[in-house]
Coordinates of C-alpha atoms in Angstrom, one line a residue:
M40 CA 15.9 60.9 184.3
D41 CA 15.6 63.7 187.0
H42 CA 12.1 62.2 187.9
A43 CA 13.5 58.8 188.2
G44 CA 14.1 57.7 191.9
Y45 CA 17.1 55.9 193.4
P46 CA 15.7 53.0 195.1
T47 CA 17.1 49.5 194.0
Y48 CA 20.8 51.0 193.7
G49 CA 19.5 53.6 191.1
A50 CA 18.6 51.0 188.6
P51 CA 15.4 53.3 187.6
K52 CA 17.8 56.3 186.8
V53 CA 20.3 54.2 184.9
T54 CA 17.5 52.9 182.7
A55 CA 15.9 56.4 182.2
F56 CA 19.4 57.6 181.1
A57 CA 20.1 54.8 178.7
D58 CA 16.7 55.3 177.2
R59 CA 17.3 58.9 176.6
F60 CA 20.2 58.3 174.5
G61 CA 19.2 55.2 172.8
W62 CA 21.6 52.8 174.5
P63 CA 21.0 49.2 175.0
F64 CA 20.6 48.4 178.7
L65 CA 20.0 45.0 179.2
D66 CA 21.3 43.4 175.9
D67 CA 24.4 42.3 177.2
L68 CA 22.7 40.5 180.3
D69 CA 20.9 36.9 180.3
G70 CA 19.2 34.7 182.9
H71 CA 19.3 35.9 186.3
D72 CA 21.0 39.1 185.9
R73 CA 18.7 40.4 183.2
Q74 CA 15.7 39.5 185.3
A75 CA 17.0 41.1 188.7
L76 CA 18.0 44.0 186.8
T77 CA 14.8 44.6 184.9
R78 CA 12.8 44.0 188.2
M79 CA 15.1 46.7 190.0
A80 CA 14.6 49.1 187.0
D81 CA 10.8 48.8 187.6
R82 CA 11.8 49.4 191.6
Q83 CA 11.2 45.9 192.8
P84 CA 13.3 43.7 194.8
C85 CA 15.9 42.1 192.5
D86 CA 14.3 38.8 193.7
P87 CA 10.8 38.1 193.8
Q88 CA 10.8 35.9 197.0
G89 CA 12.9 38.4 198.8
C90 CA 16.3 40.3 198.5
E91 CA 19.3 39.2 200.6
Q92 CA 21.5 41.6 198.8
G93 CA 20.1 44.8 199.9
C94 CA 18.1 46.4 197.0
A95 CA 15.2 46.8 198.3
D96 CA 16.3 49.0 201.0

């Protein structure tokens, strides 16, 4: 978790934290939310067409 950056609203850190404790991170999400959070956890904008929400900042 210490090595994960904070871009995209900290999604990489949250993912690292959940993975370390074996907690499900995306299990309760579906559709666009799941895809967006998966991209953000990989340090990509939430939308491949460009982010209007600010997560790429």
